[in-house]
Short mmCIF file of C-alpha atoms and ligand atoms in Angstrom, two decimals:
data_model
loop_
_atom_site.label_atom_id
_atom_site.label_comp_id
_atom_site.label_asym_id
_atom_site.label_seq_id
_atom_site.Cartn_x
_atom_site.Cartn_y
_atom_site.Cartn_z
CA MET A 1 -15.47 -36.76 -11.52
CA ASP A 2 -11.65 -37.02 -10.61
CA PRO A 3 -11.39 -39.45 -7.61
CA ALA A 4 -9.91 -37.12 -5.42
CA LEU A 5 -12.10 -33.94 -6.25
CA ALA A 6 -15.86 -36.04 -5.69
CA ASP A 7 -13.92 -37.14 -2.47
CA ASP A 8 -13.13 -33.45 -1.47
CA LEU A 9 -16.52 -32.36 -2.47
CA ALA A 10 -17.98 -34.92 -0.44
CA ARG A 11 -15.85 -33.64 2.73
CA LEU A 12 -15.85 -30.39 2.17
CA PRO A 13 -16.75 -29.23 5.48
CA GLU A 14 -13.95 -31.48 7.30
CA LEU A 15 -11.00 -30.00 4.59
CA LEU A 16 -12.50 -26.24 5.88
CA GLN A 17 -12.35 -27.26 9.18
CA SER A 18 -9.02 -28.85 8.87
CA ALA A 19 -7.61 -25.39 6.92
CA ARG A 20 -9.01 -23.01 9.64
CA ASP A 21 -7.23 -25.09 12.66
CA MET A 22 -4.06 -24.56 10.01
CA ALA A 23 -4.83 -20.86 9.60
CA ALA A 24 -5.48 -19.99 13.28
CA ARG A 25 -2.37 -22.03 14.29
CA ALA A 26 -0.41 -19.80 11.74
CA VAL A 27 -1.72 -16.55 12.65
CA ALA A 28 -1.69 -17.47 16.75
CA GLY A 29 2.36 -17.85 15.84
CA SER A 30 2.71 -15.28 14.16
CA ALA A 31 3.53 -13.38 17.10
CA GLU A 32 6.42 -16.14 18.51
CA ARG A 33 7.90 -17.35 15.63
CA PRO A 34 10.86 -16.57 14.29
CA VAL A 35 10.17 -13.44 12.17
CA ALA A 36 12.62 -13.88 8.76
CA ALA A 37 12.51 -17.45 7.49
CA LEU A 38 16.43 -17.20 6.51
CA ALA A 39 16.87 -20.81 6.00
CA PRO A 40 17.11 -21.87 2.04
CA ALA A 41 13.58 -23.23 0.47
CA PRO A 42 13.47 -26.62 -0.40
CA SER A 43 14.20 -28.18 -4.35
CA ARG A 44 11.07 -28.05 -6.35
CA ALA A 45 9.38 -31.42 -6.88
CA PRO A 46 7.64 -32.50 -9.49
CA LEU A 47 4.02 -32.10 -10.66
CA PRO A 48 1.79 -34.70 -9.33
CA GLU A 49 -0.06 -36.65 -11.70
CA ARG A 50 -2.24 -37.96 -9.49
CA GLY A 51 -4.26 -36.16 -6.82
CA GLU A 52 -3.55 -36.46 -3.31
CA GLY A 53 -6.87 -34.68 -2.25
CA GLY A 54 -7.00 -31.57 -0.32
CA THR A 55 -6.26 -32.87 2.62
CA GLY A 56 -3.13 -34.49 1.04
CA ALA A 57 -2.31 -30.82 -0.32
CA LEU A 58 -2.61 -29.42 3.47
CA ALA A 59 0.03 -31.81 4.96
CA ARG A 60 2.17 -31.89 2.00
CA PHE A 61 2.37 -27.56 2.44
CA ALA A 62 2.48 -28.37 6.53
CA GLU A 63 5.48 -30.28 5.73
CA ARG A 64 7.18 -28.74 2.49
CA TRP A 65 6.59 -25.19 2.78
CA ALA A 66 4.78 -23.77 5.79
CA PRO A 67 8.23 -23.73 8.03
CA GLY A 68 9.21 -21.24 5.75
CA MET A 69 6.30 -18.58 5.78
CA SER A 70 7.95 -15.47 7.50
CA ALA A 71 6.13 -13.68 10.61
CA SER A 72 5.36 -10.45 8.22
CA ALA A 73 1.40 -10.35 9.51
CA GLY A 74 3.09 -10.51 13.03
CA PRO A 75 3.61 -7.28 15.68
CA ARG A 76 7.70 -7.31 14.86
CA TYR A 77 8.06 -7.62 11.28
CA LEU A 78 8.47 -3.78 10.76
CA GLY A 79 10.63 -4.29 7.01
CA PHE A 80 9.14 -2.28 4.25
CA VAL A 81 5.45 -0.94 5.29
CA THR A 82 3.79 -3.86 6.02
CA GLY A 83 0.68 -4.58 7.70
CA GLY A 84 -0.87 -7.48 9.03
CA VAL A 85 -4.31 -9.69 9.07
CA THR A 86 -7.19 -8.43 11.84
CA PRO A 87 -9.46 -11.35 12.73
CA ALA A 88 -12.39 -9.60 10.65
CA SER A 89 -10.41 -8.95 7.61
CA LEU A 90 -9.60 -12.29 7.36
CA THR A 91 -12.70 -13.48 7.63
CA GLY A 92 -14.17 -11.30 4.90
CA ASP A 93 -11.01 -12.87 2.79
CA TRP A 94 -12.32 -16.11 3.20
CA LEU A 95 -15.96 -15.40 2.62
CA THR A 96 -14.31 -13.24 -0.90
CA SER A 97 -13.18 -17.17 -2.03
CA ALA A 98 -15.74 -18.94 -0.95
CA TYR A 99 -18.54 -16.48 -3.16
CA ASP A 100 -15.83 -16.16 -5.38
CA GLN A 101 -17.99 -13.26 -7.16
CA ASN A 102 -16.76 -11.74 -10.83
CA LEU A 103 -16.62 -8.32 -9.85
CA SER A 104 -15.77 -6.72 -13.75
CA GLY A 105 -19.73 -5.56 -13.78
CA ASP A 106 -22.84 -5.45 -11.98
CA THR A 107 -25.17 -8.27 -13.60
CA GLY A 108 -26.53 -10.81 -11.68
CA SER A 109 -24.77 -9.62 -8.42
CA TRP A 110 -24.88 -7.61 -5.71
CA GLY A 111 -20.93 -7.49 -5.49
CA ALA A 112 -19.93 -4.27 -7.60
CA ALA A 113 -22.55 -2.26 -5.14
CA LEU A 114 -20.87 -3.85 -1.85
CA GLU A 115 -17.66 -2.23 -3.16
CA ARG A 116 -18.97 1.07 -4.15
CA GLU A 117 -19.95 1.42 -0.60
CA THR A 118 -16.68 0.75 0.74
CA VAL A 119 -15.24 2.60 -1.57
CA GLU A 120 -17.17 5.38 -0.29
CA TRP A 121 -16.28 4.66 3.71
CA LEU A 122 -13.07 4.52 2.56
CA ALA A 123 -13.12 8.46 1.11
CA ARG A 124 -14.80 9.27 4.00
CA LEU A 125 -12.10 7.44 6.18
CA PHE A 126 -9.16 9.72 4.58
CA GLY A 127 -11.61 13.24 4.09
CA LEU A 128 -11.87 13.11 0.57
CA GLY A 129 -15.70 14.43 -0.51
CA GLU A 130 -18.19 13.88 -2.60
CA ALA A 131 -16.56 14.64 -6.21
CA HIS A 132 -13.90 12.05 -5.48
CA GLY A 133 -14.66 8.38 -6.63
CA GLY A 134 -12.78 5.52 -7.08
CA ALA A 135 -12.43 1.45 -7.38
CA PHE A 136 -9.81 -1.11 -5.81
CA VAL A 137 -6.59 -2.44 -7.56
CA THR A 138 -4.07 -4.62 -5.91
CA GLY A 139 -1.51 -2.09 -4.78
CA ALA A 140 -0.59 1.16 -4.51
CA THR A 141 1.76 0.85 -7.31
CA MET A 142 -1.45 0.20 -9.29
CA SER A 143 -3.12 2.89 -7.90
CA ASN A 144 -0.51 5.19 -8.58
CA THR A 145 -0.30 3.78 -12.11
CA VAL A 146 -3.97 4.43 -12.84
CA GLY A 147 -3.87 7.97 -11.39
CA LEU A 148 -1.12 8.84 -13.34
CA ALA A 149 -3.20 6.74 -16.20
CA ILE A 150 -5.98 9.65 -16.26
CA ALA A 151 -3.17 12.60 -15.26
CA ARG A 152 -2.04 12.06 -18.97
CA GLU A 153 -5.76 11.81 -20.53
CA TRP A 154 -6.04 14.79 -18.58
CA LEU A 155 -2.76 16.25 -20.10
CA GLY A 156 -3.83 15.28 -23.63
CA GLU A 157 -7.47 17.13 -23.02
CA ARG A 158 -5.62 20.20 -21.80
CA LEU A 159 -3.54 19.75 -25.71
CA GLY A 160 -6.19 18.69 -27.73
CA VAL A 161 -5.30 15.03 -27.97
CA ASP A 162 -7.21 11.85 -27.05
CA VAL A 163 -4.24 9.90 -26.00
CA SER A 164 -6.19 6.92 -25.35
CA ARG A 165 -6.87 6.16 -29.31
CA ALA A 166 -3.59 8.09 -30.07
CA GLY A 167 -0.88 7.13 -27.59
CA SER A 168 1.11 8.55 -25.18
CA ALA A 169 3.89 9.83 -28.49
CA ALA A 170 0.99 12.34 -29.20
CA LEU A 171 1.67 14.37 -26.34
CA GLY A 172 5.17 14.91 -26.56
CA PRO A 173 7.52 15.05 -24.04
CA VAL A 174 5.76 14.92 -20.66
CA GLU A 175 6.40 17.35 -17.58
CA VAL A 176 6.33 15.32 -14.50
CA LEU A 177 7.63 16.51 -11.54
CA SER A 178 8.06 15.37 -7.80
CA GLY A 179 9.63 15.99 -4.52
CA SER A 180 10.27 12.81 -2.78
CA PRO A 181 8.54 10.42 -5.00
CA HIS A 182 8.31 6.56 -4.00
CA SER A 183 9.85 4.43 -6.80
CA SER A 184 6.45 2.77 -8.02
CA ILE A 185 6.18 6.69 -9.69
CA GLY A 186 9.23 5.52 -12.00
CA LYS A 187 7.21 2.25 -12.97
CA ALA A 188 4.06 4.13 -13.37
CA LEU A 189 5.60 6.38 -15.70
CA SER A 190 7.54 3.21 -17.84
CA VAL A 191 4.45 1.37 -18.24
CA LEU A 192 2.31 4.38 -19.16
CA GLY A 193 4.94 5.62 -21.81
CA ILE A 194 5.51 9.06 -20.57
CA GLY A 195 8.98 7.34 -19.81
CA ARG A 196 11.12 7.16 -16.18
CA ASP A 197 13.61 9.84 -17.58
CA ARG A 198 10.35 12.30 -17.77
CA LEU A 199 10.43 12.38 -13.98
CA ARG A 200 11.80 15.97 -12.95
CA ARG A 201 12.86 15.73 -9.04
CA VAL A 202 12.46 19.62 -7.64
CA PRO A 203 13.88 20.57 -4.80
CA LEU A 204 13.09 20.01 -0.74
CA LEU A 205 13.14 21.84 2.25
CA PRO A 206 16.09 21.93 3.67
CA GLY A 207 17.07 20.71 6.99
CA GLY A 208 17.72 16.97 5.85
CA ARG A 209 13.24 17.13 5.02
CA GLU A 210 11.96 14.79 2.64
CA ALA A 211 9.04 17.32 1.65
CA VAL A 212 8.85 19.64 -1.29
CA ASP A 213 9.97 23.24 -1.24
CA VAL A 214 6.60 24.13 -2.78
CA ALA A 215 8.49 28.40 -3.83
CA ALA A 216 10.84 25.86 -5.95
CA LEU A 217 7.80 23.65 -7.34
CA GLU A 218 6.03 26.96 -8.37
CA ALA A 219 9.37 28.20 -10.26
CA ALA A 220 9.58 24.87 -12.07
CA LEU A 221 6.49 25.05 -12.89
CA ALA A 222 6.53 29.02 -13.89
CA GLY A 223 9.42 27.70 -16.06
CA LEU A 224 7.05 25.71 -18.35
CA ASP A 225 5.91 28.70 -19.94
CA GLY A 226 2.07 27.50 -19.50
CA ARG A 227 2.60 24.15 -21.24
CA PRO A 228 0.43 21.29 -18.44
CA ALA A 229 2.34 19.30 -16.33
CA ILE A 230 1.80 16.16 -14.04
CA VAL A 231 2.65 16.96 -10.39
CA VAL A 232 2.83 13.72 -7.98
CA ALA A 233 3.06 15.20 -4.14
CA ASN A 234 3.96 12.94 -1.51
CA ALA A 235 1.92 12.04 2.01
CA GLY A 236 4.49 10.01 3.82
CA THR A 237 7.05 9.07 2.31
CA VAL A 238 9.29 6.01 3.12
CA ASN A 239 12.37 6.97 5.32
CA THR A 240 10.34 9.62 7.52
CA VAL A 241 7.11 9.59 6.42
CA ASP A 242 7.58 13.40 5.45
CA PHE A 243 4.77 15.18 4.06
CA ASP A 244 4.15 17.68 1.25
CA ASP A 245 2.04 20.77 1.79
CA LEU A 246 -0.80 19.69 0.15
CA ARG A 247 -2.38 22.92 0.72
CA ALA A 248 -0.32 25.04 -0.73
CA ILE A 249 0.44 22.91 -3.85
CA ALA A 250 -3.31 23.00 -4.47
CA ALA A 251 -3.16 26.45 -4.39
CA LEU A 252 -0.56 26.56 -7.36
CA ARG A 253 -3.27 25.73 -9.51
CA GLU A 254 -4.47 29.12 -9.34
CA ARG A 255 -1.58 30.10 -11.70
CA TYR A 256 -0.59 27.08 -13.44
CA GLY A 257 -2.27 24.20 -14.67
CA PHE A 258 -1.11 20.64 -13.49
CA TRP A 259 -2.64 17.76 -12.80
CA LEU A 260 -2.24 17.03 -9.09
CA HIS A 261 -1.78 13.44 -8.18
CA VAL A 262 -0.84 12.12 -4.55
CA ASP A 263 0.51 9.30 -3.12
CA ALA A 264 -1.09 8.75 0.49
CA ALA A 265 0.16 5.59 0.34
CA PHE A 266 0.10 5.16 4.25
CA GLY A 267 0.04 8.31 5.10
CA ALA A 268 -3.29 9.02 4.20
CA PHE A 269 -3.83 7.09 7.40
CA ALA A 270 -2.33 10.37 9.25
CA ALA A 271 -6.47 11.77 8.86
CA LEU A 272 -7.91 9.20 10.90
CA SER A 273 -5.45 11.08 14.55
CA PRO A 274 -7.10 14.10 15.48
CA ALA A 275 -3.28 14.69 16.33
CA HIS A 276 -1.83 13.56 12.84
CA ALA A 277 -4.72 14.83 10.13
CA PRO A 278 -3.32 18.51 10.02
CA LEU A 279 -0.28 16.13 7.82
CA VAL A 280 -2.76 15.48 5.18
CA ALA A 281 -5.07 18.48 5.04
CA GLY A 282 -5.48 19.55 1.53
CA LEU A 283 -5.78 15.79 0.38
CA ASP A 284 -9.70 15.95 -0.88
CA ALA A 285 -7.89 19.09 -3.37
CA ALA A 286 -6.15 16.12 -5.06
CA ASP A 287 -6.99 15.31 -8.73
CA SER A 288 -6.35 11.26 -8.23
CA VAL A 289 -5.18 10.28 -4.85
CA CYS A 290 -3.37 6.57 -3.91
CA VAL A 291 -3.87 4.72 -0.85
CA ASP A 292 -2.73 1.33 -0.06
CA LEU A 293 -5.00 -0.90 2.40
CA HIS A 294 -2.80 -3.96 2.83
CA LYS A 295 -0.52 -1.69 4.64
CA TRP A 296 -1.70 0.64 7.42
CA LEU A 297 -5.68 -0.75 7.28
CA ASN A 298 -4.13 -4.51 8.22
CA VAL A 299 -6.49 -6.25 5.68
CA PRO A 300 -5.10 -8.83 4.05
CA TYR A 301 -2.62 -8.69 0.12
CA ASP A 302 -3.56 -7.57 -2.07
CA ALA A 303 -5.54 -4.27 -1.98
CA ALA A 304 -4.97 -1.06 -2.48
CA VAL A 305 -7.67 1.91 -3.59
CA GLN A 306 -7.35 4.83 -6.24
CA PHE A 307 -9.39 7.96 -5.96
CA THR A 308 -9.65 10.49 -8.94
CA ARG A 309 -12.43 13.51 -9.59
CA ARG A 310 -12.09 12.54 -12.87
CA ARG A 311 -14.09 9.78 -13.63
CA ASP A 312 -14.82 10.64 -17.32
CA LEU A 313 -11.27 10.67 -18.13
CA GLN A 314 -10.95 7.11 -15.85
CA VAL A 315 -13.55 5.49 -18.27
CA ALA A 316 -11.87 7.23 -21.41
CA VAL A 317 -8.35 5.43 -20.56
CA PHE A 318 -9.87 2.33 -19.64
CA HIS A 319 -12.98 1.65 -20.94
CA ASN A 320 -13.43 -1.93 -22.18
CA ASP A 321 -15.06 -1.73 -25.59
CA SER A 322 -16.71 -5.12 -26.41
CA PRO A 323 -20.37 -6.00 -27.46
CA TYR A 324 -20.57 -8.75 -24.14
CA LEU A 325 -19.61 -6.08 -21.98
CA GLY A 326 -21.77 -3.39 -22.87
CA PRO A 327 -20.39 0.35 -22.92
CA PRO A 328 -19.67 2.27 -19.92
CA THR A 329 -22.91 4.13 -18.58
CA GLU A 330 -23.41 6.35 -15.57
CA THR A 331 -22.41 4.72 -12.81
CA PRO A 332 -19.79 2.71 -15.32
CA ASP A 333 -18.77 -1.13 -14.06
CA PHE A 334 -15.68 -1.21 -12.23
CA VAL A 335 -14.33 -3.00 -15.76
CA HIS A 336 -13.99 0.46 -17.43
CA LEU A 337 -12.22 1.84 -14.26
CA THR A 338 -9.13 0.10 -13.91
CA PRO A 339 -6.76 -2.18 -15.73
CA GLU A 340 -8.21 -4.97 -14.81
CA ASN A 341 -11.44 -7.16 -16.43
CA SER A 342 -12.13 -9.81 -14.43
CA ARG A 343 -10.85 -9.37 -10.57
CA ARG A 344 -11.86 -10.56 -6.86
CA MET A 345 -14.07 -9.10 -4.64
CA ARG A 346 -11.25 -7.32 -3.05
CA ALA A 347 -13.90 -4.89 -1.25
CA LEU A 348 -14.90 -7.85 1.16
CA PRO A 349 -11.81 -8.15 4.01
CA VAL A 350 -12.03 -4.03 3.85
CA TRP A 351 -15.95 -3.95 4.45
CA PHE A 352 -15.36 -6.15 7.26
CA ALA A 353 -12.76 -4.54 8.79
CA LEU A 354 -14.59 -1.37 8.69
CA THR A 355 -17.87 -3.10 10.11
CA ALA A 356 -16.21 -4.68 12.55
CA TYR A 357 -13.77 -1.56 13.97
CA GLY A 358 -15.11 1.26 12.41
CA ARG A 359 -13.18 5.01 12.36
CA ASP A 360 -12.38 4.75 15.95
CA GLY A 361 -10.78 0.88 16.17
CA HIS A 362 -8.77 1.81 12.58
CA ARG A 363 -7.40 5.34 14.43
CA GLU A 364 -6.93 3.01 17.67
CA ILE A 365 -4.20 0.92 15.76
CA VAL A 366 -2.62 3.89 13.80
CA GLU A 367 -2.18 6.22 17.32
CA ARG A 368 -0.62 2.97 19.10
CA ASN A 369 1.86 2.31 16.26
CA VAL A 370 2.96 6.04 16.23
CA THR A 371 3.68 5.82 19.96
CA GLU A 372 5.60 2.59 19.60
CA ALA A 373 7.12 4.24 16.78
CA ARG A 374 8.29 6.90 19.24
CA ARG A 375 9.35 4.86 21.79
CA LEU A 376 11.47 3.01 19.60
CA GLY A 377 12.81 6.15 18.54
CA SER A 378 13.76 7.09 21.98
CA GLY A 379 15.20 3.85 22.72
CA ILE A 380 17.54 4.11 19.76
CA GLY A 381 18.57 7.23 20.86
CA GLU A 382 20.33 6.29 23.97
CA LEU A 383 21.87 3.21 22.66
CA PRO A 384 25.29 4.37 22.47
CA ALA A 385 26.09 2.26 19.11
CA LEU A 386 22.84 3.72 16.80
CA ARG A 387 22.25 7.09 15.60
CA LEU A 388 18.85 8.46 14.73
CA LEU A 389 19.01 9.96 11.48
CA ALA A 390 15.67 11.65 11.40
CA PRO A 391 13.25 12.75 13.92
CA VAL A 392 10.52 10.17 14.34
CA ARG A 393 7.29 12.16 12.41
CA LEU A 394 4.71 9.34 12.31
CA ASN A 395 5.25 5.68 12.38
CA VAL A 396 9.32 5.13 10.46
CA VAL A 397 12.26 5.03 12.60
CA CYS A 398 15.30 5.77 10.01
CA PHE A 399 18.92 5.35 12.29
CA THR A 400 21.90 4.05 10.98
CA LEU A 401 25.24 3.35 13.11
CA ALA A 402 26.74 5.66 15.46
CA GLU A 403 30.47 4.96 13.58
CA LYS A 404 31.56 3.45 10.33
CA PRO A 405 27.24 3.39 9.00
CA THR A 406 28.92 1.49 5.42
CA GLN A 407 26.27 -0.50 3.65
CA GLU A 408 27.99 -3.96 5.15
CA ARG A 409 27.81 -2.84 8.59
CA VAL A 410 23.95 -1.80 7.95
CA ALA A 411 23.50 -4.64 6.30
CA ALA A 412 25.54 -6.98 8.63
CA LEU A 413 23.26 -5.39 11.35
CA ALA A 414 19.82 -6.03 9.57
CA ARG A 415 21.21 -9.82 8.84
CA ALA A 416 21.96 -9.83 12.73
CA VAL A 417 18.72 -8.77 13.97
CA ALA A 418 17.01 -11.30 11.70
CA ALA A 419 18.88 -14.14 12.57
CA SER A 420 17.62 -13.33 16.13
CA GLY A 421 13.88 -14.24 15.41
CA GLU A 422 13.00 -11.40 17.20
CA ALA A 423 12.51 -8.50 14.36
CA PHE A 424 13.12 -7.87 10.75
CA LEU A 425 14.33 -4.38 9.26
CA THR A 426 14.89 -3.62 5.89
CA PRO A 427 17.69 -0.91 4.46
CA THR A 428 17.30 2.29 2.84
CA VAL A 429 19.73 5.24 2.34
CA TYR A 430 18.65 8.62 3.33
CA GLY A 431 20.47 11.47 2.44
CA GLY A 432 23.74 9.55 1.17
CA VAL A 433 23.71 7.27 4.59
CA PRO A 434 23.39 3.54 4.55
CA ALA A 435 20.31 3.40 7.23
CA LEU A 436 17.62 1.31 8.54
CA ARG A 437 14.06 1.77 9.01
CA ALA A 438 11.81 0.34 11.50
CA ALA A 439 8.36 1.16 9.70
CA PHE A 440 5.25 0.37 12.42
CA SER A 441 1.73 -0.25 11.14
CA ASN A 442 0.77 -3.53 12.23
CA TRP A 443 -2.46 -4.09 14.97
CA ARG A 444 -0.92 -5.85 17.39
CA THR A 445 2.16 -4.51 17.92
CA THR A 446 2.54 -3.43 21.54
CA GLU A 447 4.84 -1.39 24.11
CA ASP A 448 6.50 -5.02 24.93
CA ASP A 449 7.54 -6.23 21.32
CA THR A 450 8.69 -2.45 20.84
CA ARG A 451 11.22 -3.86 24.09
CA ARG A 452 12.30 -6.64 22.24
CA VAL A 453 13.00 -5.43 19.26
CA LEU A 454 15.19 -1.86 21.19
CA ALA A 455 16.71 -5.11 23.18
CA ALA A 456 17.79 -7.34 19.43
CA LEU A 457 19.22 -3.96 18.23
CA ALA A 458 21.32 -3.44 21.42
CA THR A 459 23.38 -6.87 21.02
CA ALA A 460 23.22 -6.95 17.90
CA SER A 461 24.81 -3.45 17.29
CA ALA A 462 27.01 -3.91 19.95
CA ALA A 463 28.72 -7.30 18.39
CA LEU A 464 29.07 -5.57 15.32
C1 LIG B 501 4.30 0.62 -0.38
C2 LIG B 501 4.31 2.24 -0.89
C3 LIG B 501 4.31 1.97 -2.10
C4 LIG B 501 3.97 0.90 -3.21
O1 LIG B 501 3.22 -0.25 -2.75
P1 LIG B 501 2.84 -1.63 -3.12
O2 LIG B 501 1.50 -1.73 -1.93
O3 LIG B 501 3.77 -2.07 -2.60
O4 LIG B 501 2.45 -1.52 -4.68
C5 LIG B 501 3.78 3.37 -3.03
N1 LIG B 501 4.20 4.55 -2.33
C6 LIG B 501 4.00 4.77 -1.28
C7 LIG B 501 4.54 6.01 -0.75
C8 LIG B 501 4.30 3.51 -0.90
O5 LIG B 501 4.42 3.32 0.82
#
């Protein structure tokens, strides 16, 4: 054994203790250190020929790279939709690596059974019934990709084509309809050989809404003359967190043949709060559902779940034919359900989070985030230099400069806020207007954080 490796084996408990100390400082500091790392990264070091051991690696990381880690897991990082890491989910994540189970199959480990229990808990959390099965994937992009792959197989079933064998081309041009699809839908269509250009945008409700106009969707479906289609409904758009009327869309299946995929990456969490649950009424009617876990569940990257009612079609797409893996059974191994083969036990941080805090604890995070988003929204409404672009429906505040909201000036505002170290926001374009979004989804964010973000925005916008 290499001496550095042998030494690490002998001193493993001390090494883990050092890592624990560093992690504890990192987590504690994420509420106070600058929210974004804006200095340039160090130049690259050459490949180490002789190792320095785990303690040496820790020291190198602390010196060269740790100073450049953002506080994206902290309470005032409001860019994209970024969750943090709750104490219990971090514990589960560490143990995932310590146990290092291969989740491709069931043989010789209870890991897959633990994942099935966790998927079932998630289904209940989001109001899905027994008919929905699911699996863990890396993020919502992959969850959307899996859902649309099953949709593609369903189109084949309707048209008498085995897409898994014959390929997407055998379907001819595919119709994909959506109101305000996330960019990952286009990417998924590209990956799946359906094609980005097949995504047809259906008109939205009037009044600056991002929710689909269900009457316009019906008209588009009627225009297909009976050809089966895929409808991507959106539950929580990234700019204004708008929700399609899922129940009304699902009801259209009585007259038209389509697969209903719902991208509920973070919007599904509305189901946790009685006040907001009506936004996702009808989710259970979906044929496939995408939910991210590294956003509002506050488990570490990378984790999402995908659900579907058609496990048979899922296995048709993803089964991995090999004598050593065995054929899919009644309860198929996860290797037959997602693009991955070998992978980590991604459920464990989720299992820890749900065991530690339960539905109630996670509801409290969701409700507090919504409260803080509204507080920021009303604060921005009172700042003369800023203007809200949409009502704060849930956890995202979409706003811009009151005067000359050009791309450059909005980017300058985002830079100034990041440079203050107090907060991090990301740009967007809403209704043709360059804008900023502040997305609340971190478990630690409190009223004090919102006041600090508001103060940073007031200073930066007044100085532009
Ligand atoms: C974030 C998001 C995605 C993509 O999620 P990743 O985890 O980054 O792959 C897809 N859809 C919606 C609505 C999202 O908010």
